[in-house]
């Protein structure tokens, strides 16, 4: 799904725009035992509660595409006869009215959780009359199709600290008893995907609040398919592979060139408002290395190692391996943060056999907020 398609669905999650019919939930403790389970007509709820539930589901469609929002692809055999896909389809087709399917879903979801403490697993269904776009001015016209989908959100339920609060009945301040509050979702998903503004039963959109942990047991239990590596792991692998395969040829200039090139691609993709998610290939990175004078054997070793770690055809998402607005140089005792646009101010050099990182200081220099003078 593109950023625009995700945003289109998120805008629906407002009190006056959605067509949510049913809301189901199961509240489980840290042992995954059921504390409470419910099923209700969404618009029978008080207005204040409706807004809070909608806010939860909006959060389950937020973050960076490819990092917090992960594409899940089902194989043809899974769609035709897979247990996991069949369960999701039953929930969607019954608009959550199938009690047996709902029970099986909540059992699988609870079993796969690796979150600490108590958690609330929410499930809703909505039907979106997808408007056509006018070819001339982009205005929306009458509905062209109906996109029926289900959404899940998994929210930690945490005990609030006791505090002093005013009690009007006693006309004084007293310790308020502890309450259990629903937090923002840690996990969630949308099924099926909304690709090209149409129903795509071969894909789902998976949400993780923490891009370094995709809760693989939860996803595998519900989707029965392998997940891409977590964003944090993708970055760590890229950094390790680059450093180990290039060895002595991995200079500051090489790393800066890769950072600048990828950051430029990200910015250009943003300015052009491209719909498809930006990816980068091993060949793209190899071209950067070649332009920096890295030897051919090292480049081939880098490409081969990337295929081993990421998979031969797995896409690499630039935002998962480079932070465009961050250029940081570290030694065990010193950290230097550089404006990414001024990486030219830094160089590495060996002087009298000692390695140095040199920073050109043409402008004012401060130490702990105090201006200092640099003399000849």
Coordinates of C-alpha atoms in Angstrom, one line a residue:
X1 CA 0.0 0.0 0.0
X2 CA 1.2 3.5 -0.8
X3 CA 1.4 6.3 1.8
X4 CA -1.6 8.0 0.0
X5 CA -3.8 4.9 0.3
X6 CA -2.9 4.5 4.0
X7 CA -3.8 8.1 4.6
X8 CA -7.1 7.7 2.8
X9 CA -8.1 4.9 5.1
X10 CA -6.9 6.7 8.2
X11 CA -9.1 9.7 7.3
X12 CA -12.1 7.4 7.4
X13 CA -11.5 6.7 11.0
X14 CA -13.4 9.7 12.2
X15 CA -16.9 9.7 13.9
X16 CA -18.6 11.2 10.8
X17 CA -16.9 9.2 8.1
X18 CA -16.6 5.5 9.0
X19 CA -19.1 2.7 8.6
X20 CA -17.9 0.5 11.4
X21 CA -20.6 -2.0 12.4
X22 CA -19.1 -4.3 14.9
X23 CA -16.4 -4.1 17.6
X24 CA -15.1 -7.1 19.4
X25 CA -12.4 -7.4 22.0
X26 CA -10.7 -9.7 24.4
X27 CA -8.8 -8.6 27.5
X28 CA -6.0 -11.0 28.5
X29 CA -3.6 -11.1 31.4
X30 CA 0.2 -11.7 31.3
X31 CA -0.5 -15.5 31.3
X32 CA -2.7 -15.0 28.2
X33 CA -5.8 -15.9 30.2
X34 CA -9.1 -14.2 29.3
X35 CA -10.2 -11.6 31.8
X36 CA -13.1 -10.2 29.7
X37 CA -14.5 -10.6 26.2
X38 CA -17.1 -8.5 24.4
X39 CA -18.9 -7.9 21.1
X40 CA -20.9 -4.8 20.5
X41 CA -22.5 -2.6 17.8
X42 CA -20.1 0.2 17.4
X43 CA -22.5 3.1 17.2
X44 CA -24.4 1.9 20.3
X45 CA -21.3 3.1 22.3
X46 CA -21.2 6.5 23.9
X47 CA -19.7 9.2 21.6
X48 CA -16.6 9.7 23.9
X49 CA -15.8 6.0 23.7
X50 CA -16.3 5.9 20.0
X51 CA -13.7 8.6 19.5
X52 CA -11.2 6.9 21.8
X53 CA -11.5 3.6 19.9
X54 CA -11.1 5.4 16.6
X55 CA -8.0 7.1 17.9
X56 CA -6.6 3.6 18.7
X57 CA -7.2 2.3 15.2
X58 CA -5.7 5.4 13.6
X59 CA -2.6 4.8 15.6
X60 CA -2.5 1.3 14.3
X61 CA -2.1 2.8 10.8
X62 CA 0.6 5.4 11.6
X63 CA 4.4 5.6 11.4
X64 CA 6.7 5.0 8.5
X65 CA 5.7 2.8 5.6
X66 CA 8.2 -0.1 5.4
X67 CA 9.3 0.4 9.0
X68 CA 6.2 0.6 11.3
X69 CA 3.8 -0.5 8.5
X70 CA 4.9 -3.8 6.9
X71 CA 3.5 -5.4 3.8
X72 CA 2.3 -9.0 4.4
X73 CA 2.2 -11.1 1.2
X74 CA 0.2 -14.4 1.1
X75 CA 1.1 -17.1 -1.4
X76 CA -1.5 -18.5 -3.9
X77 CA -1.8 -21.8 -1.9
X78 CA -2.4 -19.8 1.3
X79 CA -5.2 -17.8 -0.4
X80 CA -6.8 -20.9 -1.8
X81 CA -6.6 -23.2 1.2
X82 CA -4.5 -21.7 4.0
X83 CA -5.8 -21.9 7.5
X84 CA -4.7 -18.4 8.5
X85 CA -6.0 -16.7 5.4
X86 CA -9.2 -18.7 5.7
X87 CA -9.8 -17.5 9.2
X88 CA -9.2 -13.8 8.3
X89 CA -11.6 -14.2 5.3
X90 CA -14.3 -15.7 7.5
X91 CA -14.0 -12.8 9.9
X92 CA -14.3 -10.3 7.0
X93 CA -17.1 -12.0 5.1
X94 CA -19.2 -12.5 8.3
X95 CA -18.5 -8.9 9.3
X96 CA -17.3 -10.3 12.7
X97 CA -20.6 -12.1 13.3
X98 CA -19.0 -15.6 13.2
X99 CA -18.5 -16.3 16.9
X100 CA -16.4 -19.4 16.3
X101 CA -14.1 -17.6 13.9
X102 CA -13.8 -14.8 16.4
X103 CA -12.9 -17.2 19.2
X104 CA -10.3 -18.9 17.1
X105 CA -8.8 -15.5 16.1
X106 CA -8.5 -14.3 19.7
X107 CA -7.0 -17.6 20.8
X108 CA -4.3 -17.3 18.1
X109 CA -3.7 -13.6 18.8
X110 CA -3.3 -14.1 22.5
X111 CA -1.1 -17.1 22.2
X112 CA 1.3 -15.2 19.9
X113 CA 1.7 -12.2 22.1
X114 CA 5.2 -11.6 23.6
X115 CA 4.1 -8.3 25.2
X116 CA 4.4 -8.0 29.0
X117 CA 1.5 -7.5 31.3
X118 CA -2.2 -7.3 30.4
X119 CA -3.4 -6.5 26.8
X120 CA -6.6 -5.6 25.1
X121 CA -7.0 -7.2 21.6
X122 CA -9.5 -5.2 19.5
X123 CA -11.1 -6.2 16.2
X124 CA -13.4 -4.1 14.1
X125 CA -15.0 -4.2 10.6
X126 CA -15.8 -1.4 8.2
X127 CA -17.1 -1.0 4.7
X128 CA -15.8 1.9 2.6
X129 CA -17.7 3.1 -0.5
X130 CA -14.6 4.0 -2.5
X131 CA -15.2 7.1 -4.6
X132 CA -13.9 7.4 -8.1
X133 CA -11.5 10.2 -9.0
X134 CA -12.5 12.6 -11.7
X135 CA -9.9 12.4 -14.5
X136 CA -9.8 16.2 -15.1
X137 CA -9.6 17.8 -11.7
X138 CA -9.1 15.0 -9.2
X139 CA -12.4 15.6 -7.5
X140 CA -14.1 12.6 -6.0
X141 CA -17.3 11.3 -7.6
X142 CA -19.8 8.5 -6.7
X143 CA -18.7 5.2 -5.3
X144 CA -16.9 2.8 -7.7
X145 CA -16.5 -0.1 -5.3
X146 CA -16.9 -1.2 -1.7
X147 CA -13.8 -2.0 0.3
X148 CA -14.8 -4.3 3.2
X149 CA -12.0 -4.9 5.7
X150 CA -11.2 -5.8 9.3
X151 CA -8.7 -4.1 11.6
X152 CA -6.9 -5.3 14.7
X153 CA -5.2 -3.3 17.4
X154 CA -3.3 -4.8 20.4
X155 CA -3.1 -2.3 23.3
X156 CA -1.2 -2.8 26.6
X157 CA -3.4 -2.1 29.6
X158 CA -1.3 -0.6 32.4
X159 CA -2.1 0.2 36.0
X160 CA -2.0 3.9 36.7
X161 CA -0.1 5.2 39.8
X162 CA -2.2 6.2 42.8
X163 CA -2.5 9.9 43.2
X164 CA -4.2 12.6 45.2
X165 CA -7.5 13.7 43.6
X166 CA -10.3 15.9 44.7
X167 CA -13.4 14.0 45.8
X168 CA -16.5 16.3 45.6
X169 CA -18.6 14.0 47.8
X170 CA -16.0 14.2 50.6
X171 CA -15.1 17.8 49.7
X172 CA -11.4 17.2 50.0
X173 CA -8.3 15.6 48.4
X174 CA -7.9 11.9 48.9
X175 CA -5.8 9.1 47.4
X176 CA -7.5 7.9 44.2
X177 CA -7.5 4.1 43.8
X178 CA -5.4 2.7 41.0
X179 CA -7.0 2.3 37.6
X180 CA -6.2 0.2 34.5
X181 CA -5.7 2.4 31.4
X182 CA -5.6 1.3 27.8
X183 CA -2.4 2.5 26.1
X184 CA -1.6 3.2 22.5
X185 CA -1.4 0.0 20.3
X186 CA 1.8 -1.9 20.1
X187 CA 0.6 -4.1 17.2
X188 CA -2.2 -4.2 14.7
X189 CA -3.1 -5.1 11.1
X190 CA -5.5 -4.4 8.2
X191 CA -6.9 -7.1 6.0
X192 CA -7.2 -7.2 3.1
X193 CA -4.8 -4.6 1.6
X194 CA -6.1 -1.5 -0.1
X195 CA -3.9 -1.6 -3.2
X196 CA -4.6 0.8 -6.1
X197 CA -7.6 1.8 -4.1
X198 CA -9.0 -1.7 -4.6
X199 CA -9.4 -4.9 -2.5
X200 CA -6.3 -7.1 -2.6
X201 CA -6.9 -10.4 -0.7
X202 CA -3.3 -11.4 -1.4
X203 CA -1.8 -8.9 1.0
X204 CA -2.3 -7.4 4.5
X205 CA -0.8 -4.4 6.2
X206 CA 0.9 -5.1 9.6
X207 CA 1.6 -2.4 12.2
X208 CA 4.4 -2.5 14.8
X209 CA 5.0 0.4 17.2
X210 CA 8.6 -0.6 17.7
X211 CA 10.3 -1.1 14.4
X212 CA 13.1 -3.1 16.1
X213 CA 10.7 -5.8 17.2
X214 CA 8.0 -7.1 14.8
X215 CA 6.6 -9.6 17.3
X216 CA 7.2 -12.5 14.8
X217 CA 5.3 -15.1 16.9
X218 CA 2.1 -12.9 16.8
X219 CA 2.4 -12.3 13.0
X220 CA 3.2 -15.9 12.2
X221 CA 0.3 -17.2 14.1
X222 CA -2.2 -14.9 12.3
X223 CA -0.6 -14.8 8.8
X224 CA 1.4 -18.0 8.6
X225 CA 4.0 -16.3 6.5
X226 CA 7.6 -15.0 7.0
X227 CA 8.0 -11.4 7.9
X228 CA 10.7 -9.0 6.5
X229 CA 13.5 -8.3 8.9
X230 CA 12.7 -5.6 11.5
X231 CA 13.9 -2.1 10.4
X232 CA 16.5 -1.9 13.2
X233 CA 17.9 -5.3 12.2
X234 CA 18.0 -4.3 8.5
X235 CA 20.1 -1.2 9.5
X236 CA 22.4 -3.2 11.7
X237 CA 23.0 -5.9 9.0
X238 CA 23.8 -3.2 6.4
X239 CA 26.3 -1.5 8.6
X240 CA 28.0 -4.8 9.5
X241 CA 28.1 -6.1 6.0
X242 CA 29.5 -2.8 4.6
X243 CA 32.2 -2.6 7.3
X244 CA 33.3 -6.3 7.2
X245 CA 33.3 -6.8 3.4
X246 CA 35.0 -3.5 2.5
X247 CA 37.6 -3.8 5.3
X248 CA 40.4 -1.3 4.9
X249 CA 38.6 0.3 1.9
X250 CA 35.7 1.3 4.1
X251 CA 36.7 5.0 4.6
X252 CA 34.8 8.0 5.9
X253 CA 34.4 9.2 2.3
X254 CA 32.8 5.9 1.2
X255 CA 30.3 5.9 4.1
X256 CA 29.5 9.6 3.6
X257 CA 29.0 9.1 -0.1
X258 CA 26.5 6.3 0.6
X259 CA 24.7 8.4 3.1
X260 CA 24.5 11.4 0.8
X261 CA 23.3 9.4 -2.2
X262 CA 20.6 7.5 -0.3
X263 CA 19.4 10.7 1.5
X264 CA 19.2 12.4 -1.9
X265 CA 17.0 9.6 -3.2
X266 CA 14.7 9.8 -0.2
X267 CA 14.3 13.6 -0.6
X268 CA 13.7 13.4 -4.4
X269 CA 11.1 10.6 -3.9
X270 CA 9.4 12.9 -1.4
X271 CA 9.4 15.9 -3.6
X272 CA 8.1 14.0 -6.6
X273 CA 5.3 12.6 -4.4
X274 CA 5.9 9.2 -5.8
X275 CA 3.2 6.7 -4.9
X276 CA 5.2 3.5 -4.8
X277 CA 7.4 2.8 -1.8
X278 CA 11.1 3.7 -2.4
X279 CA 13.5 0.8 -2.5
X280 CA 17.2 0.5 -3.4
X281 CA 19.0 -2.4 -5.0
X282 CA 22.4 -4.0 -4.3
X283 CA 23.4 -2.7 -7.8
X284 CA 22.6 0.9 -6.8
X285 CA 24.8 0.7 -3.8
X286 CA 27.5 -1.1 -5.8
X287 CA 27.5 1.9 -8.2
X288 CA 28.2 4.2 -5.3
X289 CA 31.0 2.1 -4.1
X290 CA 32.5 2.0 -7.6
X291 CA 32.4 5.8 -7.9
X292 CA 34.3 6.0 -4.6
X293 CA 37.1 3.8 -6.0
X294 CA 36.3 0.6 -4.1
X295 CA 37.9 -2.4 -5.7
X296 CA 35.7 -4.8 -7.8
X297 CA 36.4 -7.9 -5.5
X298 CA 35.2 -5.9 -2.5
X299 CA 32.1 -4.8 -4.3
X300 CA 31.2 -8.3 -5.4
X301 CA 31.8 -9.6 -1.8
X302 CA 29.4 -6.9 -0.5
X303 CA 26.7 -7.8 -3.0
X304 CA 27.0 -11.5 -2.2
X305 CA 26.9 -10.9 1.5
X306 CA 23.8 -8.7 1.1
X307 CA 22.1 -11.6 -0.7
X308 CA 23.0 -14.0 2.1
X309 CA 21.7 -11.7 4.8
X310 CA 18.6 -10.1 3.2
X311 CA 17.6 -12.8 0.7
X312 CA 18.2 -12.8 -3.0
X313 CA 15.1 -10.8 -4.0
X314 CA 14.2 -9.1 -0.7
X315 CA 13.9 -5.3 -1.2
X316 CA 16.1 -2.9 0.8
X317 CA 14.2 0.2 2.1
X318 CA 16.5 3.3 2.2
X319 CA 14.7 4.7 5.2
X320 CA 15.6 1.5 7.2
X321 CA 19.3 1.7 6.5
X322 CA 20.0 5.5 6.5
X323 CA 18.8 8.4 8.7
X324 CA 18.9 11.3 6.2
X325 CA 19.2 14.0 8.9
X326 CA 21.8 12.2 11.0
X327 CA 25.6 12.0 10.4
X328 CA 27.4 10.8 13.5
X329 CA 31.0 9.9 14.1
X330 CA 31.9 7.8 17.2
X331 CA 35.0 6.6 19.0
X332 CA 34.9 4.8 22.3
X333 CA 35.3 8.2 24.1
X334 CA 34.0 10.9 21.6
X335 CA 30.8 11.4 19.6
X336 CA 30.7 14.0 16.9
X337 CA 27.3 15.0 15.3
X338 CA 27.6 16.6 11.9
X339 CA 25.1 18.4 9.8
X340 CA 24.6 15.9 7.0
X341 CA 24.8 18.7 4.5
X342 CA 28.3 19.7 5.8
X343 CA 30.0 16.3 5.9
X344 CA 32.8 18.0 3.9
X345 CA 33.9 19.7 7.2
X346 CA 35.2 16.4 8.5
X347 CA 38.2 14.4 7.3
X348 CA 40.3 11.5 8.6
X349 CA 44.1 11.6 8.7
X350 CA 47.1 9.9 10.1
X351 CA 49.6 12.3 11.6
X352 CA 52.9 10.9 12.9
X353 CA 51.5 7.5 13.0
X354 CA 48.4 8.5 15.0
X355 CA 44.9 8.4 13.6
X356 CA 42.8 11.6 13.8
X357 CA 39.3 12.8 13.0
X358 CA 39.6 16.4 12.0
X359 CA 36.8 18.9 12.0
X360 CA 37.2 22.3 10.2
X361 CA 36.1 25.1 12.6
X362 CA 35.7 28.2 10.5
X363 CA 32.8 29.5 12.6
X364 CA 32.3 30.0 16.3
X365 CA 33.2 27.1 18.6
X366 CA 31.6 26.5 22.0
X367 CA 32.5 24.1 24.7
X368 CA 29.7 23.4 27.2
X369 CA 28.0 26.6 25.8
X370 CA 31.1 28.8 26.3
X371 CA 32.7 30.4 23.3
X372 CA 36.4 29.4 23.0
X373 CA 39.1 30.7 20.8
X374 CA 41.3 28.5 18.6
X375 CA 44.8 30.1 18.1
X376 CA 47.7 29.2 15.8

